[in-house]
mmCIF file of C-alpha atoms in Angstrom:
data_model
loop_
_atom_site.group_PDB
_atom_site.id
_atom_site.type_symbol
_atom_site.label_atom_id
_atom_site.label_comp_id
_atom_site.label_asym_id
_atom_site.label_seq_id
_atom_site.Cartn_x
_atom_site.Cartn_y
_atom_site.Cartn_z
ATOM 1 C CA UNK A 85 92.578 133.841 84.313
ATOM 2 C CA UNK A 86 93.962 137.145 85.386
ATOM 3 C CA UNK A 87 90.355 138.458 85.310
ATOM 4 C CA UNK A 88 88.323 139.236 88.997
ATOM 5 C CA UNK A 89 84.827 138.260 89.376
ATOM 6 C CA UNK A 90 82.724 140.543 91.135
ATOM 7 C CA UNK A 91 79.409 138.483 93.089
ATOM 8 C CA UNK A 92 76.350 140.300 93.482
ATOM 9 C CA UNK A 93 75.240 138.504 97.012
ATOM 10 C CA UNK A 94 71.689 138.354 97.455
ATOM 11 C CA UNK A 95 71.291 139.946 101.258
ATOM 12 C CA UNK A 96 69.774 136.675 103.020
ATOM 13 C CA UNK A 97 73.607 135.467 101.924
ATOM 14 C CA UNK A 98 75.437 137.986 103.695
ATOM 15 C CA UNK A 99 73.604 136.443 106.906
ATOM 16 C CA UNK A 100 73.539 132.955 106.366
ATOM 17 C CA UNK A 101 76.582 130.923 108.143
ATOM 18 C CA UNK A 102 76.087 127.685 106.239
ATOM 19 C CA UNK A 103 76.880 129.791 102.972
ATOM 20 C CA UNK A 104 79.890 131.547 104.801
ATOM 21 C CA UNK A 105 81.321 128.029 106.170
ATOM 22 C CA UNK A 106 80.798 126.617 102.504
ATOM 23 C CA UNK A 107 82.658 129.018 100.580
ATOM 24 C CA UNK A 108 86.483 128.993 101.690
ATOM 25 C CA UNK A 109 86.696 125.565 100.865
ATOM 26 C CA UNK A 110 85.219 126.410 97.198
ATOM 27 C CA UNK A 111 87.787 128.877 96.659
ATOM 28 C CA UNK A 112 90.506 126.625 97.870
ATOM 29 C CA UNK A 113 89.269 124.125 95.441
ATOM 30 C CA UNK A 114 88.723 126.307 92.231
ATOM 31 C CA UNK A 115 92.123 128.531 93.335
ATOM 32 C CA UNK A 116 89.662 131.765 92.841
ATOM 33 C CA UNK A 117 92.062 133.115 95.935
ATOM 34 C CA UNK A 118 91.835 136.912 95.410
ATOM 35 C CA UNK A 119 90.052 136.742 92.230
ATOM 36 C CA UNK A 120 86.669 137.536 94.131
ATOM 37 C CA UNK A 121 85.098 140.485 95.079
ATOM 38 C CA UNK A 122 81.681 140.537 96.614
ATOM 39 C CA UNK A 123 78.983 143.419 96.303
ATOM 40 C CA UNK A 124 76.584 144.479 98.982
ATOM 41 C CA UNK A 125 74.864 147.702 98.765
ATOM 42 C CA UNK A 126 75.494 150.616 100.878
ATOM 43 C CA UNK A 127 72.269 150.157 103.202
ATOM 44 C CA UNK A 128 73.062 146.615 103.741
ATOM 45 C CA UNK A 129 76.469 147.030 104.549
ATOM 46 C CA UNK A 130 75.850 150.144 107.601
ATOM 47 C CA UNK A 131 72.681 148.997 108.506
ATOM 48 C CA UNK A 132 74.112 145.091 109.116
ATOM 49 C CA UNK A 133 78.148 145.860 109.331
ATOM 50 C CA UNK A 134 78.120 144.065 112.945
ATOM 51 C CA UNK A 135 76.352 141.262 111.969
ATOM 52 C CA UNK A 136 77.994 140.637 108.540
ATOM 53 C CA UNK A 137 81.779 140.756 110.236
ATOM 54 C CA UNK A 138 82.066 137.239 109.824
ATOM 55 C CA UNK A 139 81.287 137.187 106.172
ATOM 56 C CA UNK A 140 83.855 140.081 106.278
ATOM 57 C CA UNK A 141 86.499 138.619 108.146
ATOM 58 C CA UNK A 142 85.997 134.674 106.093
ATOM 59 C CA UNK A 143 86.273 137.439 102.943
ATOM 60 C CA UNK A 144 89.581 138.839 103.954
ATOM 61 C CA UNK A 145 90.930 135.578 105.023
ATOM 62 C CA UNK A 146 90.536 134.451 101.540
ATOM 63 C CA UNK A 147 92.112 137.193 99.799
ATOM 64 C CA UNK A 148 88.767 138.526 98.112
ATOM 65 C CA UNK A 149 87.693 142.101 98.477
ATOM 66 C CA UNK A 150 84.215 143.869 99.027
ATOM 67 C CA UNK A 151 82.773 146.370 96.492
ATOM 68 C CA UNK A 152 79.757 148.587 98.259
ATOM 69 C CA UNK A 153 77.074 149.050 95.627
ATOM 70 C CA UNK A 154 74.143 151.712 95.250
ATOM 71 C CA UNK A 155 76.296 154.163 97.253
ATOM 72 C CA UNK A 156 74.192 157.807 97.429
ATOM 73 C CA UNK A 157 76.014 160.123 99.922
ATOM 74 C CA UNK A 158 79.628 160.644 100.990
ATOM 75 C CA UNK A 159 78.045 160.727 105.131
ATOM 76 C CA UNK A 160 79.538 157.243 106.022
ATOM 77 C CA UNK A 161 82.493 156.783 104.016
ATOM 78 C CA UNK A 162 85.123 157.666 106.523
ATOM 79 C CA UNK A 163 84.257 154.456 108.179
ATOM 80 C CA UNK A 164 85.537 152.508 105.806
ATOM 81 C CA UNK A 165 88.887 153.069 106.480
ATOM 82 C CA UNK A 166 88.578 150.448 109.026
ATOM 83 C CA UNK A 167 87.389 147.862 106.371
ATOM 84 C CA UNK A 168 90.280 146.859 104.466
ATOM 85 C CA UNK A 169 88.615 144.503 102.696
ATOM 86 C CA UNK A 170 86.824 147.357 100.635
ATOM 87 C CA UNK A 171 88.286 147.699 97.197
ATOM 88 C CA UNK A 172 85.525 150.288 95.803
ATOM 89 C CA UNK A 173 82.585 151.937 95.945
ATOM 90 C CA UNK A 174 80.014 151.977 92.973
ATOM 91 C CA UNK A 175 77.550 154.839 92.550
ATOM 92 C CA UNK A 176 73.909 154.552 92.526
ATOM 93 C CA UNK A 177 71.767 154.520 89.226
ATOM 94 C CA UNK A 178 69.791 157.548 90.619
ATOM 95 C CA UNK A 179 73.231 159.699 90.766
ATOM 96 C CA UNK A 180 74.205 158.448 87.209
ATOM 97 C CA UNK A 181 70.531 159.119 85.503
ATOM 98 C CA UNK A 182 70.182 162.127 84.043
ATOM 99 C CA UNK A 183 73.454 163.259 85.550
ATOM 100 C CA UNK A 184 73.885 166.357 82.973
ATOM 101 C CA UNK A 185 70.617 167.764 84.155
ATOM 102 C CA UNK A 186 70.817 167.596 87.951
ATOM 103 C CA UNK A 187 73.742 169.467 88.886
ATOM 104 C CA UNK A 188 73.014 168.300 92.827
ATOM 105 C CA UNK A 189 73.715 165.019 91.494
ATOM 106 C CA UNK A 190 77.315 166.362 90.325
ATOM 107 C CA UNK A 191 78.115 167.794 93.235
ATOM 108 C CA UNK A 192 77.140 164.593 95.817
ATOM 109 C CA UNK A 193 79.093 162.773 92.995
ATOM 110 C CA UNK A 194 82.076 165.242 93.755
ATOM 111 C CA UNK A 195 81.557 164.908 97.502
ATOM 112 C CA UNK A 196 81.920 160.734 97.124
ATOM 113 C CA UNK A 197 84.827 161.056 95.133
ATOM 114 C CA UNK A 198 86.218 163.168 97.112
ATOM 115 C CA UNK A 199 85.510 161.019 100.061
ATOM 116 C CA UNK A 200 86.947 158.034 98.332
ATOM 117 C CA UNK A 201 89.840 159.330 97.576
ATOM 118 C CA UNK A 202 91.031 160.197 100.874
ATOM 119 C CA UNK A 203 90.947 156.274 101.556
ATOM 120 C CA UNK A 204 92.424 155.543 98.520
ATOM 121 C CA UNK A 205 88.822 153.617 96.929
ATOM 122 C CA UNK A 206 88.020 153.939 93.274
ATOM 123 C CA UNK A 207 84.511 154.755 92.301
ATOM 124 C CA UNK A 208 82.629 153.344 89.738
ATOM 125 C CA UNK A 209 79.576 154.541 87.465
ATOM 126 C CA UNK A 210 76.786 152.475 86.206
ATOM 127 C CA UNK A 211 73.485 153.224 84.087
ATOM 128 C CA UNK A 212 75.823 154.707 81.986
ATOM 129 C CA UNK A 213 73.947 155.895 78.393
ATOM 130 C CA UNK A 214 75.365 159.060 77.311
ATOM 131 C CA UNK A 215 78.676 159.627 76.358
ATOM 132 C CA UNK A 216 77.560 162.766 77.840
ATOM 133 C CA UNK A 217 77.145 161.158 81.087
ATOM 134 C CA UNK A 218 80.469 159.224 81.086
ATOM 135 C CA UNK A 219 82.279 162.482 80.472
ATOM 136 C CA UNK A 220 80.956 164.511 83.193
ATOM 137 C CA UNK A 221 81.541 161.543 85.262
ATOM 138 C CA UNK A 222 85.293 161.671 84.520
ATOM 139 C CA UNK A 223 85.139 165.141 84.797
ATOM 140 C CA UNK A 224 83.922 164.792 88.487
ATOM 141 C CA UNK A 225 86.727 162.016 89.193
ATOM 142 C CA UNK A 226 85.204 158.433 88.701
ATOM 143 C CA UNK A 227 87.511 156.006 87.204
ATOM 144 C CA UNK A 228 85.266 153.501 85.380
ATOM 145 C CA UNK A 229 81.521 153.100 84.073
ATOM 146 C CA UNK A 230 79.297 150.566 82.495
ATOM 147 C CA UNK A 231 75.721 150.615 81.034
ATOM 148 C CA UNK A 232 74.139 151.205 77.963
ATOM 149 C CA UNK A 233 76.491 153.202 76.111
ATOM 150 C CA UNK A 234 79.078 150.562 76.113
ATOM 151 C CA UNK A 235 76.904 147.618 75.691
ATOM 152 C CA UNK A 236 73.282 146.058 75.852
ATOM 153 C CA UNK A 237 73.013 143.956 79.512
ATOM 154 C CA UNK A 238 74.367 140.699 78.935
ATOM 155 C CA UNK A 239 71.942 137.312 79.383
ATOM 156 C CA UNK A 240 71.796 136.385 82.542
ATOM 157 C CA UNK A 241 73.222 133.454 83.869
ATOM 158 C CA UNK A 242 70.445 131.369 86.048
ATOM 159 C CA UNK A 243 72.676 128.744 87.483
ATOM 160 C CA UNK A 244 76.193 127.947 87.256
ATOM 161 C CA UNK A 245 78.201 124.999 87.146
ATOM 162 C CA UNK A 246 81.824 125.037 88.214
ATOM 163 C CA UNK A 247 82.619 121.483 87.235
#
């Protein structure tokens, strides 16, 4: 398939080598070569940057690309111009909720857009319920929501099998 997969790491992964030397060989094996991307949340990813660079560097390597998740301010953006393995930033559920009644959530909205932009990253929505919400959101420049208003949260999977 055509389609990427976006991983929501648990944080203990981010840190744990044994993972990190495991996974290149997996996708080798399953030819999921830059059909990856791999989410870590905005805190995680400045607070731990240093020590996550070789889970960074194993993720370039392999052709996959790093979404930050739960981003709330534009501040630290600009750094990651000098993570090329970034492919987009997704916007925290407290931004999104109630977005049409908290105009300071439009505006630091705005700002991260903004922000993105100037490194080329698309930002994404999600707690999406309104179409209200999702046009105000393309309104203030983000390219691509999910959440409620499209769809009820699908089951979860507990364990997969690749074989």
């Amino acid at each position: 398939s055509a389609l990427t997969v976006s991983v929501n790491l648990h944080p203990k992964n981010w840190f744990n080598n044994v993972f990190w030397e495991w996974l290149p060989s997996q996708i080798a094996e399953l030819k999921l070569s830059a059909k990856l991307q791999f989410e870590i949340s905005e805190v995680e990813f400045f607070t731990h940057r240093e020590s996550i660079t070789n889970a960074l560097n194993i993720i370039k390597k392999s052709r996959s690309q790093v979404v930050i998740d739960n981003v709330k301010s534009s501040e630290k953006i600009a750094v990651l111009a000098n993570y090329n393995q970034v492919c987009g930033l997704k916007l925290s559920y407290e931004l999104i909720h109630l977005l049409n009644e908290k105009t300071q959530n439009q505006r630091q909205i705005k700002k991260i857009v903004e922000a993105a932009n100037l490194l080329n990253l698309p930002v994404y929505a999600v707690g999406v319920e309104t179409q209200k919400e999702l046009f105000t959101l393309a309104k203030l420049g983000v390219v691509g929501a999910q959440g409620f208003y499209f769809s009820e949260p699908l089951q979860e999977f507990t364990q997969a099998v690749f074989n």
